[in-house]
Each structure stands twice: as structure tokens, then as C-alpha cells.
């Protein structure tokens, strides 16, 4: 409901205007003030839509009040009324930005017409503001989508203001099973933001991932981002009956660094393949294995797993199982340093000589460095350096390039079908998380992101080159929900599919 502040030093005048407003059925919340100073004090603390004020008043007249009121609330509509019909008042009122001027005694018909005119203007203005905010929100999401995907600020928007902060105080990546957002959007965004406090930007990345960006340092009742993550996860499970995995980046991130931070979160999320019972991952934590798993795994069990990882070229699992072995000894102090160093040096030798022999002197240096380590964490770092070297060798191999090329080709030929990670991994005879890891490492894109990019570009071509309906294009490129497809297209290209087609047709027409 719109609100009006009626100001007059005569009580009967104030009550008369209020009575008339109610009698004519004007949908207005009425507040009154007996002079300009009291009215100004009210306006300094609360906003109103209409200021209806007498001109001649003690302490502060209507013209002075109007000028100060408009400086406080620029969208305010001001109606002056006075028993003095001097031209100078009207001229001054117009120069101040007053909307209407009425004479005493009030003519009911003139009053009704004036009030209706002003209320119509206010409603039109509110609708325009709402539409503008929605449009600004779309533009903001498009810009954020470009930034988090490493595409930079769109050139056409570098000098445009759309409410983005200079930096974010934290990021949370949420990941679900395949196609969750096809059914959950757009209600999910409203639900997740209702759980949280403060200024938060939300961005859907693909059909199973979305991102929360915190533009303020939060003052929740939660002791940490990790505790907040568990609250989000539990709330989602209660409402949607699905598991949600969260990766947390609790550090200040500048806008140009958003894509790097997202890559880090995406890599961290790979732990969910290895630890399906763990739901919140933090970049500041080293490992994610439940303590009660350690007694169940002997050294031989873990070493057999590590050898299997070497054979499968599954470097993510190789690191994870090595991490688990490290954690086991980090939590148990009954073993002698010599035994631990012997066991890890044997592992180091096995990793370093797996693909091809290395110079014996280089191997000896590594083992010597390992034996001289004063902390177990140093030993872990030496082992991981060896794994990184081995992974680098495989990353440049023709077999790896062939596997990635095969996956890309399959996606390009079957983009309209269900493209699960398990299916794609089976096509090239690799484990799912290993394929996910090498694809991301060698292309710079996660598989979900790559699939979405392919589908969006084909959708764009179909919009430009055919007369297919938007719904037909949606299904053709592998989406099952038209509204979700339109939302993704808008985030990706900055316009809805229909608007994009219209703009493209105008450009083509102009070229002809």
C-alpha cells in the first residue's frame, strides 16, 4: 500500500484531508504532522510515497519542507495546497520539483483527480523500478557467470554499474547428483537465500552445481563456514530429500580471481568420489577421511590400493590413498620414525620407478631427503612431488590426448542425450573421478562445464539459423526443463533465447 504524509498546522484541515482520502476510497496509509519540522523529522526516519503539505505554516513553510523532503527522498511525490493563489508560489513549487498544486478550499473532484494521477504515476514508477531491478539482476548474473568461468568482464559492460562488489569474503560451491537443478530451479535459489543472512549472490553453474558468493563478512550464530555448510546441507536434505556436497573457500577473493577460486573448489569437490559420507570440504583442511576407517585398513590394504591406482593411472585416488596412509601414521605415535621412513621410502621408490627408470643418483637423493625429514608432513610432500611428476609424464602422453579427444567427440555427437560421468568414463575405459580430474587438468574445464558450453553454443546456432521453437531447441540440446534452459541461456549470453533471436534478426536485417 502507498503511504501519504499530510502536513498542516490546522487540526481540522489535517482531519478533513484524511477523511476525504478514506471517503474516496484511496488505497493510502495516512500519517499526519502538525508542522514542517515534525514532518521533516518523520521523513528522516521513514519513507513515504506522497507528501501533502500546506504552504503557509509556522516554523517551516511548505516550500522549505518540500525542498528538504525531496533531498531526502528523491522519488517522493509532493502535493502543495494553499489558500493563496499567488503565481510565485506555483512557480517556486515547479522549480523545486513539486508534482501538483491545489487551492483551498479543496474541490473534491480536483482532489480526487490529482490523487489518482499521482497514485498512477507512483505505481508506474514502482513497476518500472521492479522491472529495472530484475533486468539488473539478469545482467549481474551474466557478468558473474563470465567472471567465474574465466571469460572476464564483457566488453560492453565494463563501464556499467550493476551492484557487484570489488571482492567477496567467501564462496561455497554446492554439488548434487545429475540433473538436480532441472527440477529444483527456480525455487531453489529463493529457498537457499532464505536460509542465509546478509548480501549474497547466487549463481547456477550447470545442472548439478551452483555457487554462493558472500559479499560481506558474515555475523552469523555459526562459529565457522564449515558449520554453516552443515546447516545448508541439513536444510537441503530436509526439504529436497537429496544429499548436497559443499566445498568452502573462506578467504577474500577479488573479482578477477573468482575463476581461480572456483577451480580450486571444483578440485576439492573431487574428494566426494572418494569419501561419499563426507559432505563439507574446506580448502584449509588437508584430508577428508573418517577416523573410524583407519583401523579397518592395514598397511598392505592401502599399499595394494596405491598400486592399483598406479596401474589405472588414477592420480586422484593415488593422492587420496597416500593421504590416507599419511593420516594413519599422523594419528598413531607408537611406530618408530625409522619404520615409518622405511615404509614411505619404499612407496616413493615404487612411484618414481613405475613408468620408467630414473637415474639412480636422483632416486637416492629423494630417498635421502625423505630420511632426513624431521616431520611426517615433509615426507608427504616428497611423496606428492613424485606423484605430480608421474602425472605430468602421463599428461603429455598421446594416450591421454586420445582419451580426451574421444570424450569431446562423443559429447559433440551426443549432446542431446544424457551425458553422465560414468557413461563417458566407460567409453574410454577410465575410472569416473580419474576422467573428471584429467579432463579438467588438460582442458581447463570440468566435464559439466564443457558439456554446458557445447549445448549453449549449439542452442545459439539453432536460434540464429533455424526457426525452431525455443522449447524444441531446449530438448534438442539435452535440457528437459524449458524455464531452466532459458535461465541458463540468459546467464550464458546475457539475453533470453527469444530476445537473443530478435536481436540477431535485427542485426542480420541491418546487414542486408
Short mmCIF file of C-alpha atoms in Angstrom, two decimals:
data_model
loop_
_atom_site.label_atom_id
_atom_site.label_comp_id
_atom_site.label_asym_id
_atom_site.label_seq_id
_atom_site.Cartn_x
_atom_site.Cartn_y
_atom_site.Cartn_z
CA UNK A 1 0.00 0.00 0.00
CA UNK A 2 1.17 3.51 -0.81
CA UNK A 3 1.64 5.99 2.05
CA UNK A 4 0.91 9.71 2.40
CA UNK A 5 2.10 12.28 4.95
CA UNK A 6 -0.42 15.11 5.45
CA UNK A 7 1.08 18.29 6.95
CA UNK A 8 -0.94 21.31 8.14
CA UNK A 9 -0.84 23.46 11.26
CA UNK A 10 -4.66 23.42 11.40
CA UNK A 11 -6.03 20.27 13.01
CA UNK A 12 -9.38 20.48 11.20
CA UNK A 13 -7.55 20.74 7.84
CA UNK A 14 -5.48 17.62 8.56
CA UNK A 15 -8.52 15.65 9.69
CA UNK A 16 -10.51 16.90 6.68
CA UNK A 17 -7.90 15.69 4.19
CA UNK A 18 -7.60 12.33 5.98
CA UNK A 19 -11.41 11.94 5.97
CA UNK A 20 -11.56 12.77 2.27
CA UNK A 21 -8.87 10.21 1.43
CA UNK A 22 -10.81 7.46 3.20
CA UNK A 23 -14.18 8.65 1.87
CA UNK A 24 -12.94 8.50 -1.75
CA UNK A 25 -11.51 5.01 -1.19
CA UNK A 26 -7.92 5.97 -1.93
CA UNK A 27 -5.70 2.97 -1.02
CA UNK A 28 -3.31 5.03 1.12
CA UNK A 29 -1.80 4.66 4.58
CA UNK A 30 -2.20 8.12 6.15
CA UNK A 31 0.23 9.78 8.57
CA UNK A 32 -0.17 13.39 9.77
CA UNK A 33 2.12 16.09 11.15
CA UNK A 34 1.21 19.49 12.61
CA UNK A 35 4.17 21.44 11.21
CA UNK A 36 7.09 21.25 8.80
CA UNK A 37 9.72 20.39 11.40
CA UNK A 38 7.81 17.41 12.74
CA UNK A 39 7.15 16.27 9.18
CA UNK A 40 10.84 16.54 8.30
CA UNK A 41 11.81 14.59 11.42
CA UNK A 42 9.42 11.82 10.34
CA UNK A 43 10.84 11.79 6.81
CA UNK A 44 14.38 11.48 8.12
CA UNK A 45 13.47 8.15 9.72
CA UNK A 46 10.76 6.72 7.48
CA UNK A 47 9.96 6.83 3.78
CA UNK A 48 6.59 7.82 2.31
CA UNK A 49 5.26 7.95 -1.23
CA UNK A 50 3.30 11.24 -1.13
CA UNK A 51 3.85 14.45 0.83
CA UNK A 52 0.64 16.53 1.01
CA UNK A 53 1.52 19.84 2.66
CA UNK A 54 0.10 23.30 3.28
CA UNK A 55 2.26 26.20 2.09
CA UNK A 56 1.76 28.69 4.94
CA UNK A 57 2.87 27.14 8.25
CA UNK A 58 4.88 28.39 11.25
CA UNK A 59 8.45 27.16 11.97
CA UNK A 60 8.92 25.77 8.44
CA UNK A 61 6.66 26.51 5.48
CA UNK A 62 5.60 24.03 2.81
CA UNK A 63 8.17 25.18 0.24
CA UNK A 64 11.07 24.75 2.67
CA UNK A 65 9.71 21.36 3.73
CA UNK A 66 9.29 20.25 0.10
CA UNK A 67 12.86 21.18 -0.79
CA UNK A 68 14.35 19.31 2.18
CA UNK A 69 11.98 16.36 1.79
CA UNK A 70 12.94 15.87 -1.88
CA UNK A 71 16.62 15.98 -0.96
CA UNK A 72 15.95 13.12 1.49
CA UNK A 73 13.64 11.08 -0.74
CA UNK A 74 14.06 11.98 -4.40
CA UNK A 75 11.21 9.74 -5.63
CA UNK A 76 8.71 11.48 -3.33
CA UNK A 77 5.60 12.97 -4.92
CA UNK A 78 4.76 16.37 -3.38
CA UNK A 79 1.33 17.99 -3.49
CA UNK A 80 1.08 21.58 -2.21
CA UNK A 81 -2.22 23.12 -1.18
CA UNK A 82 -2.85 26.66 -0.06
CA UNK A 83 -5.47 29.33 0.24
CA UNK A 84 -3.14 31.80 -1.50
CA UNK A 85 -3.20 31.51 -5.26
CA UNK A 86 -0.17 33.69 -5.93
CA UNK A 87 1.67 32.80 -9.10
CA UNK A 88 5.06 32.98 -7.34
CA UNK A 89 4.17 30.03 -5.11
CA UNK A 90 3.29 27.86 -8.08
CA UNK A 91 6.44 28.95 -9.97
CA UNK A 92 8.67 28.22 -6.98
CA UNK A 93 6.93 24.91 -6.40
CA UNK A 94 7.56 23.81 -10.00
CA UNK A 95 11.25 24.72 -9.74
CA UNK A 96 11.54 22.60 -6.58
CA UNK A 97 10.10 19.53 -8.27
CA UNK A 98 6.64 19.62 -6.70
CA UNK A 99 4.22 17.33 -8.55
CA UNK A 100 0.87 19.11 -8.05
CA UNK A 101 -0.58 22.34 -6.60
CA UNK A 102 -4.13 22.55 -5.16
CA UNK A 103 -6.04 25.55 -3.83
CA UNK A 104 -8.08 25.86 -0.66
CA UNK A 105 -10.89 25.24 -0.16
CA UNK A 106 -10.37 21.76 -1.63
CA UNK A 107 -12.50 20.89 -4.61
CA UNK A 108 -13.43 17.22 -4.20
CA UNK A 109 -13.28 16.40 -7.91
CA UNK A 110 -9.95 18.19 -8.38
CA UNK A 111 -8.60 16.46 -5.27
CA UNK A 112 -9.72 13.04 -6.49
CA UNK A 113 -8.24 13.58 -9.97
CA UNK A 114 -4.96 14.81 -8.52
CA UNK A 115 -4.66 11.91 -6.10
CA UNK A 116 -5.46 9.37 -8.81
CA UNK A 117 -2.93 10.93 -11.16
CA UNK A 118 -0.18 10.87 -8.54
CA UNK A 119 -1.00 7.30 -7.43
CA UNK A 120 -0.92 6.11 -11.08
CA UNK A 121 2.46 7.77 -11.54
CA UNK A 122 3.78 6.10 -8.40
CA UNK A 123 2.53 2.65 -9.43
CA UNK A 124 4.05 3.05 -12.90
CA UNK A 125 7.31 4.15 -11.29
CA UNK A 126 7.31 1.17 -8.92
CA UNK A 127 6.67 -1.22 -11.81
CA UNK A 128 9.47 0.36 -13.81
CA UNK A 129 11.81 0.12 -10.82
CA UNK A 130 10.90 -3.52 -10.27
CA UNK A 131 11.47 -4.32 -13.95
CA UNK A 132 14.77 -2.43 -13.85
CA UNK A 133 15.91 -4.36 -10.76
CA UNK A 134 15.01 -7.67 -12.42
CA UNK A 135 16.93 -6.67 -15.55
CA UNK A 136 19.88 -5.52 -13.46
CA UNK A 137 19.80 -8.87 -11.66
CA UNK A 138 19.95 -10.70 -15.01
CA UNK A 139 22.89 -8.57 -16.15
CA UNK A 140 24.67 -9.12 -12.85
CA UNK A 141 24.31 -12.90 -13.14
CA UNK A 142 25.60 -12.79 -16.74
CA UNK A 143 28.67 -10.80 -15.66
CA UNK A 144 29.28 -13.11 -12.69
CA UNK A 145 28.93 -16.15 -14.94
CA UNK A 146 31.62 -14.72 -17.21
CA UNK A 147 33.92 -13.92 -14.30
CA UNK A 148 33.70 -17.30 -12.55
CA UNK A 149 34.25 -19.07 -15.87
CA UNK A 150 37.40 -17.08 -16.60
CA UNK A 151 35.92 -15.11 -19.50
CA UNK A 152 36.49 -11.73 -17.87
CA UNK A 153 34.20 -8.72 -17.82
CA UNK A 154 32.08 -8.44 -21.00
CA UNK A 155 33.50 -5.52 -23.01
CA UNK A 156 30.07 -3.93 -23.44
CA UNK A 157 29.61 -3.75 -19.65
CA UNK A 158 32.97 -2.50 -18.36
CA UNK A 159 31.62 0.97 -17.63
CA UNK A 160 28.19 -0.16 -16.39
CA UNK A 161 27.27 -0.34 -12.70
CA UNK A 162 25.26 -3.40 -11.67
CA UNK A 163 25.96 -3.74 -7.96
CA UNK A 164 28.97 -6.05 -7.96
CA UNK A 165 31.37 -5.65 -5.03
CA UNK A 166 35.14 -5.35 -5.51
CA UNK A 167 35.65 -8.63 -3.70
CA UNK A 168 33.86 -11.47 -1.91
CA UNK A 169 34.52 -12.67 1.63
CA UNK A 170 33.73 -16.31 0.95
CA UNK A 171 32.50 -18.79 -1.66
CA UNK A 172 30.52 -22.02 -1.30
CA UNK A 173 30.23 -24.48 -4.19
CA UNK A 174 27.22 -26.81 -3.92
CA UNK A 175 27.08 -30.03 -5.89
CA UNK A 176 24.24 -32.53 -6.34
CA UNK A 177 23.55 -35.63 -8.31
CA UNK A 178 22.98 -35.23 -12.06
CA UNK A 179 20.07 -33.02 -13.25
CA UNK A 180 19.04 -31.80 -9.80
CA UNK A 181 18.51 -28.22 -10.95
CA UNK A 182 16.33 -29.22 -13.89
CA UNK A 183 13.62 -29.85 -11.29
CA UNK A 184 14.65 -27.65 -8.36
CA UNK A 185 15.11 -24.29 -10.13
CA UNK A 186 13.95 -21.53 -9.82
CA UNK A 187 12.51 -22.18 -6.35
CA UNK A 188 15.85 -23.45 -5.07
CA UNK A 189 17.50 -20.03 -5.29
CA UNK A 190 14.73 -18.43 -3.24
CA UNK A 191 14.92 -21.26 -0.71
CA UNK A 192 18.70 -21.18 -0.25
CA UNK A 193 18.85 -17.39 0.11
CA UNK A 194 16.05 -17.51 2.69
CA UNK A 195 18.34 -19.63 4.90
CA UNK A 196 21.12 -17.06 4.92
CA UNK A 197 21.69 -13.52 6.15
CA UNK A 198 23.43 -10.57 4.53
CA UNK A 199 24.27 -9.74 0.93
CA UNK A 200 24.76 -12.97 -1.00
CA UNK A 201 24.94 -13.56 -4.74
CA UNK A 202 23.70 -16.87 -6.14
CA UNK A 203 24.75 -18.37 -9.46
CA UNK A 204 23.65 -21.62 -11.07
CA UNK A 205 26.64 -23.12 -12.91
CA UNK A 206 25.17 -26.24 -14.51
CA UNK A 207 22.59 -28.94 -13.88
CA UNK A 208 24.30 -30.18 -10.71
CA UNK A 209 26.33 -27.23 -9.36
CA UNK A 210 25.58 -23.77 -8.02
CA UNK A 211 27.66 -21.13 -6.26
CA UNK A 212 27.10 -18.83 -3.28
CA UNK A 213 29.23 -15.67 -3.06
CA UNK A 214 29.28 -13.72 0.21
CA UNK A 215 29.90 -10.00 -0.35
CA UNK A 216 30.09 -9.21 3.37
CA UNK A 217 31.88 -10.73 6.33
CA UNK A 218 29.00 -12.52 7.97
CA UNK A 219 27.93 -12.21 11.62
CA UNK A 220 26.00 -15.46 11.96
CA UNK A 221 25.46 -17.54 15.03
CA UNK A 222 27.65 -20.15 13.29
CA UNK A 223 31.21 -20.46 14.54
CA UNK A 224 32.63 -21.15 11.08
CA UNK A 225 31.86 -21.52 7.40
CA UNK A 226 32.11 -25.29 7.92
CA UNK A 227 29.30 -25.18 10.48
CA UNK A 228 27.28 -23.01 8.08
CA UNK A 229 27.91 -25.59 5.34
CA UNK A 230 26.50 -28.37 7.51
CA UNK A 231 23.43 -26.22 8.24
CA UNK A 232 22.88 -25.66 4.50
CA UNK A 233 23.37 -29.36 3.77
CA UNK A 234 20.91 -30.45 6.50
CA UNK A 235 18.30 -27.89 5.38
CA UNK A 236 18.51 -29.09 1.76
CA UNK A 237 18.27 -32.74 2.80
CA UNK A 238 15.18 -31.99 4.88
CA UNK A 239 13.37 -30.13 2.08
CA UNK A 240 14.51 -31.90 -1.10
CA UNK A 241 15.43 -35.35 0.30
CA UNK A 242 18.76 -35.34 -1.57
CA UNK A 243 22.40 -35.15 -0.50
CA UNK A 244 24.28 -31.95 -1.19
CA UNK A 245 28.08 -31.69 -1.14
CA UNK A 246 29.69 -28.35 -0.35
CA UNK A 247 33.21 -27.02 -0.95
CA UNK A 248 34.14 -23.90 1.02
CA UNK A 249 36.58 -21.10 0.24
CA UNK A 250 36.66 -18.89 3.33
CA UNK A 251 39.00 -16.18 2.05
CA UNK A 252 38.77 -12.74 0.46
CA UNK A 253 38.61 -13.15 -3.33
CA UNK A 254 38.90 -10.29 -5.82
CA UNK A 255 36.62 -10.36 -8.88
CA UNK A 256 39.46 -11.25 -11.32
CA UNK A 257 40.38 -14.22 -9.09
CA UNK A 258 36.90 -15.78 -8.98
CA UNK A 259 37.64 -18.30 -11.72
CA UNK A 260 40.82 -19.48 -9.98
CA UNK A 261 38.95 -19.88 -6.69
CA UNK A 262 36.19 -21.84 -8.43
CA UNK A 263 38.75 -24.21 -9.98
CA UNK A 264 40.16 -24.79 -6.51
CA UNK A 265 36.68 -25.55 -5.13
CA UNK A 266 35.92 -27.82 -8.08
CA UNK A 267 39.11 -29.78 -7.48
CA UNK A 268 38.31 -30.04 -3.78
CA UNK A 269 34.88 -31.42 -4.66
CA UNK A 270 36.57 -34.46 -6.23
CA UNK A 271 37.00 -35.80 -2.69
CA UNK A 272 33.33 -36.68 -2.71
CA UNK A 273 34.09 -39.55 -5.10
CA UNK A 274 36.48 -40.94 -2.53
CA UNK A 275 34.59 -40.05 0.65
CA UNK A 276 30.86 -40.22 -0.16
CA UNK A 277 29.91 -39.95 3.52
CA UNK A 278 31.67 -36.61 3.90
CA UNK A 279 29.62 -33.60 2.81
CA UNK A 280 31.50 -30.37 3.59
CA UNK A 281 35.03 -29.80 2.26
CA UNK A 282 37.25 -26.88 3.22
CA UNK A 283 40.30 -25.68 1.28
CA UNK A 284 42.10 -25.18 4.60
CA UNK A 285 41.83 -28.85 5.55
CA UNK A 286 44.29 -31.50 4.35
CA UNK A 287 42.16 -34.64 4.17
CA UNK A 288 38.62 -35.98 4.48
CA UNK A 289 38.61 -39.47 5.90
CA UNK A 290 36.64 -40.59 8.91
CA UNK A 291 38.80 -41.67 11.84
CA UNK A 292 36.83 -44.88 12.23
CA UNK A 293 38.01 -46.05 8.79
CA UNK A 294 41.67 -46.13 9.82
CA UNK A 295 41.66 -49.29 11.98
CA UNK A 296 39.93 -51.22 9.15
CA UNK A 297 42.78 -50.61 6.66
CA UNK A 298 46.11 -52.31 7.12
CA UNK A 299 49.30 -51.04 5.52
CA UNK A 300 49.11 -53.83 2.96
CA UNK A 301 45.50 -52.90 2.11
CA UNK A 302 46.47 -49.29 1.45
CA UNK A 303 49.60 -50.20 -0.48
CA UNK A 304 47.57 -52.57 -2.68
CA UNK A 305 45.12 -49.75 -3.36
CA UNK A 306 48.01 -47.43 -4.24
CA UNK A 307 49.47 -50.00 -6.67
CA UNK A 308 46.03 -50.40 -8.26
CA UNK A 309 45.78 -46.62 -8.64
CA UNK A 310 49.16 -46.61 -10.37
CA UNK A 311 48.00 -49.27 -12.82
CA UNK A 312 44.73 -47.40 -13.52
CA UNK A 313 46.54 -44.03 -13.88
CA UNK A 314 44.05 -42.75 -11.29
CA UNK A 315 46.16 -39.97 -9.78
CA UNK A 316 43.37 -38.52 -7.70
CA UNK A 317 42.84 -41.83 -5.89
CA UNK A 318 46.59 -42.27 -5.71
CA UNK A 319 46.92 -39.00 -3.82
CA UNK A 320 43.86 -39.76 -1.70
CA UNK A 321 45.08 -43.23 -0.65
CA UNK A 322 48.57 -41.89 0.01
CA UNK A 323 46.93 -39.15 2.09
CA UNK A 324 45.02 -41.81 4.00
CA UNK A 325 48.23 -43.71 4.70
CA UNK A 326 49.84 -40.48 5.90
CA UNK A 327 46.87 -39.74 8.15
CA UNK A 328 47.06 -43.18 9.68
CA UNK A 329 50.60 -42.61 10.85
CA UNK A 330 49.98 -38.99 11.79
CA UNK A 331 47.42 -40.19 14.34
CA UNK A 332 49.44 -43.10 15.74
CA UNK A 333 52.65 -42.43 17.64
CA UNK A 334 53.62 -46.00 18.59
CA UNK A 335 55.60 -46.59 15.40
CA UNK A 336 59.30 -45.71 15.28
CA UNK A 337 60.46 -42.97 12.92
CA UNK A 338 62.79 -45.44 11.22
CA UNK A 339 59.95 -47.85 10.39
CA UNK A 340 57.72 -45.06 9.05
CA UNK A 341 60.53 -43.64 6.90
CA UNK A 342 61.38 -47.10 5.56
CA UNK A 343 57.76 -47.78 4.62
CA UNK A 344 57.31 -44.40 2.87
CA UNK A 345 60.71 -44.62 1.14
CA UNK A 346 59.64 -47.95 -0.37
CA UNK A 347 56.45 -46.32 -1.58
CA UNK A 348 58.41 -43.40 -3.01
CA UNK A 349 60.71 -45.76 -4.91
CA UNK A 350 57.73 -47.66 -6.33
CA UNK A 351 56.08 -44.46 -7.56
CA UNK A 352 59.24 -42.97 -9.05
CA UNK A 353 60.16 -46.13 -10.98
CA UNK A 354 56.65 -47.07 -12.10
CA UNK A 355 56.53 -45.58 -15.61
CA UNK A 356 60.22 -45.54 -16.48
CA UNK A 357 63.52 -45.90 -14.61
CA UNK A 358 65.02 -42.65 -13.31
CA UNK A 359 68.73 -42.09 -12.72
CA UNK A 360 69.78 -43.95 -9.59
CA UNK A 361 71.52 -40.89 -8.21
CA UNK A 362 68.27 -38.88 -8.48
CA UNK A 363 66.30 -41.63 -6.74
CA UNK A 364 68.90 -41.81 -3.96
CA UNK A 365 68.70 -38.06 -3.41
CA UNK A 366 64.95 -38.26 -2.98
CA UNK A 367 65.19 -41.15 -0.52
CA UNK A 368 67.97 -39.38 1.38
CA UNK A 369 65.85 -36.23 1.62
CA UNK A 370 62.98 -38.36 2.91
CA UNK A 371 65.12 -39.95 5.65
CA UNK A 372 66.37 -36.52 6.74
CA UNK A 373 62.83 -35.21 7.16
CA UNK A 374 62.07 -34.04 10.67
CA UNK A 375 58.27 -34.07 10.28
CA UNK A 376 55.88 -36.56 8.74
CA UNK A 377 54.33 -33.76 6.71
CA UNK A 378 57.66 -33.25 4.90
CA UNK A 379 57.61 -36.92 3.89
CA UNK A 380 54.12 -36.50 2.49
CA UNK A 381 55.26 -33.52 0.43
CA UNK A 382 58.14 -35.54 -1.06
CA UNK A 383 55.78 -38.39 -2.00
CA UNK A 384 53.32 -35.94 -3.57
CA UNK A 385 56.11 -34.32 -5.60
CA UNK A 386 56.81 -37.78 -7.04
CA UNK A 387 53.12 -38.29 -7.85
CA UNK A 388 52.98 -34.88 -9.54
CA UNK A 389 56.00 -35.79 -11.67
CA UNK A 390 54.43 -39.09 -12.70
CA UNK A 391 51.14 -37.37 -13.52
CA UNK A 392 52.99 -34.83 -15.64
CA UNK A 393 54.54 -37.64 -17.67
CA UNK A 394 51.13 -39.18 -18.36
CA UNK A 395 49.50 -35.81 -19.06
CA UNK A 396 51.75 -35.30 -22.08
CA UNK A 397 51.19 -38.79 -23.45
CA UNK A 398 49.41 -39.48 -26.71
CA UNK A 399 47.10 -41.93 -24.90
CA UNK A 400 45.77 -39.23 -22.63
CA UNK A 401 45.23 -36.81 -25.52
CA UNK A 402 43.46 -39.57 -27.42
CA UNK A 403 41.14 -40.30 -24.47
CA UNK A 404 40.21 -36.63 -24.02
CA UNK A 405 39.66 -36.22 -27.77
CA UNK A 406 37.38 -39.28 -27.74
CA UNK A 407 35.31 -37.85 -24.89
CA UNK A 408 34.99 -34.49 -26.66
CA UNK A 409 33.95 -36.21 -29.88
CA UNK A 410 31.31 -38.26 -28.08
CA UNK A 411 29.90 -35.14 -26.39
CA UNK A 412 29.84 -33.31 -29.74
CA UNK A 413 27.87 -36.16 -31.34
CA UNK A 414 25.53 -36.93 -28.42
CA UNK A 415 24.99 -33.52 -26.76
CA UNK A 416 21.22 -34.04 -26.81
CA UNK A 417 21.42 -37.22 -24.74
CA UNK A 418 22.06 -37.87 -21.06
CA UNK A 419 25.83 -37.48 -20.61
CA UNK A 420 26.73 -38.84 -17.19
CA UNK A 421 30.29 -39.01 -15.94
CA UNK A 422 30.01 -42.79 -15.54
CA UNK A 423 28.90 -43.18 -19.16
CA UNK A 424 31.72 -41.01 -20.55
CA UNK A 425 34.32 -42.76 -18.38
CA UNK A 426 33.14 -46.15 -19.60
CA UNK A 427 33.58 -45.02 -23.22
CA UNK A 428 37.33 -44.55 -22.68
CA UNK A 429 37.79 -47.30 -20.06
CA UNK A 430 38.81 -44.95 -17.23
CA UNK A 431 37.52 -44.52 -13.69
CA UNK A 432 35.00 -41.66 -13.40
CA UNK A 433 36.97 -39.49 -11.00
CA UNK A 434 40.18 -40.01 -12.97
CA UNK A 435 38.47 -38.90 -16.17
CA UNK A 436 37.00 -35.91 -14.32
CA UNK A 437 40.44 -35.00 -13.00
CA UNK A 438 42.42 -35.32 -16.26
CA UNK A 439 39.73 -33.61 -18.34
CA UNK A 440 39.76 -30.61 -16.04
CA UNK A 441 43.54 -30.53 -15.85
CA UNK A 442 44.07 -30.73 -19.60
CA UNK A 443 41.19 -28.60 -20.89
CA UNK A 444 40.76 -26.08 -18.08
CA UNK A 445 37.07 -27.05 -17.88
CA UNK A 446 35.24 -29.55 -15.75
CA UNK A 447 33.13 -32.02 -17.73
CA UNK A 448 29.82 -30.46 -16.65
CA UNK A 449 31.06 -27.03 -17.69
CA UNK A 450 32.33 -28.33 -21.03
CA UNK A 451 29.03 -30.11 -21.77
CA UNK A 452 27.09 -26.95 -20.91
CA UNK A 453 29.34 -24.84 -23.16
CA UNK A 454 28.74 -27.21 -26.08
CA UNK A 455 24.99 -27.23 -25.54
CA UNK A 456 24.76 -23.44 -25.21
CA UNK A 457 26.77 -22.80 -28.39
CA UNK A 458 24.65 -25.25 -30.38
CA UNK A 459 21.48 -23.66 -28.95
CA UNK A 460 22.78 -20.27 -30.07
CA UNK A 461 23.42 -21.57 -33.61
CA UNK A 462 19.95 -23.11 -33.78
CA UNK A 463 18.36 -19.83 -32.70
CA UNK A 464 20.29 -17.92 -35.33
CA UNK A 465 20.00 -20.37 -38.22
CA UNK A 466 16.61 -22.07 -37.80
CA UNK A 467 13.01 -21.23 -36.97
CA UNK A 468 12.69 -23.98 -34.35
CA UNK A 469 10.68 -23.12 -31.25
CA UNK A 470 12.65 -22.38 -28.11
CA UNK A 471 11.10 -25.44 -26.45
CA UNK A 472 12.22 -27.66 -29.35
CA UNK A 473 15.76 -26.27 -29.14
CA UNK A 474 15.73 -26.88 -25.38
CA UNK A 475 15.01 -30.61 -25.81
CA UNK A 476 17.29 -30.91 -28.84
CA UNK A 477 20.37 -29.78 -26.86
CA UNK A 478 19.72 -32.06 -23.90
CA UNK A 479 17.63 -29.98 -21.47
CA UNK A 480 14.34 -31.32 -20.12
CA UNK A 481 13.06 -28.14 -18.45
CA UNK A 482 12.36 -25.15 -20.73
CA UNK A 483 12.43 -22.48 -18.00
CA UNK A 484 15.72 -23.84 -16.68
CA UNK A 485 17.15 -23.85 -20.21
CA UNK A 486 16.08 -20.21 -20.69
CA UNK A 487 17.66 -19.23 -17.38
CA UNK A 488 20.95 -20.93 -18.35
CA UNK A 489 20.93 -19.30 -21.78
CA UNK A 490 20.31 -15.87 -20.25
CA UNK A 491 23.16 -16.31 -17.76
CA UNK A 492 25.44 -17.51 -20.57
CA UNK A 493 24.66 -14.92 -23.26
CA UNK A 494 23.02 -12.09 -21.32
CA UNK A 495 19.61 -12.42 -23.04
CA UNK A 496 16.75 -14.89 -23.04
CA UNK A 497 16.58 -17.14 -26.15
CA UNK A 498 13.67 -15.13 -27.62
CA UNK A 499 15.39 -11.80 -27.04
CA UNK A 500 18.65 -13.17 -28.46
CA UNK A 501 16.85 -14.32 -31.61
CA UNK A 502 15.12 -10.95 -32.01
CA UNK A 503 18.37 -9.03 -31.64
CA UNK A 504 20.15 -11.33 -34.08
CA UNK A 505 17.37 -10.98 -36.64
CA UNK A 506 17.63 -7.17 -36.39
CA UNK A 507 21.38 -7.33 -36.91
CA UNK A 508 21.01 -9.60 -39.91
CA UNK A 509 18.30 -7.38 -41.34
CA UNK A 510 20.58 -4.36 -40.88
CA UNK A 511 23.40 -6.10 -42.72
CA UNK A 512 21.14 -6.88 -45.66
#
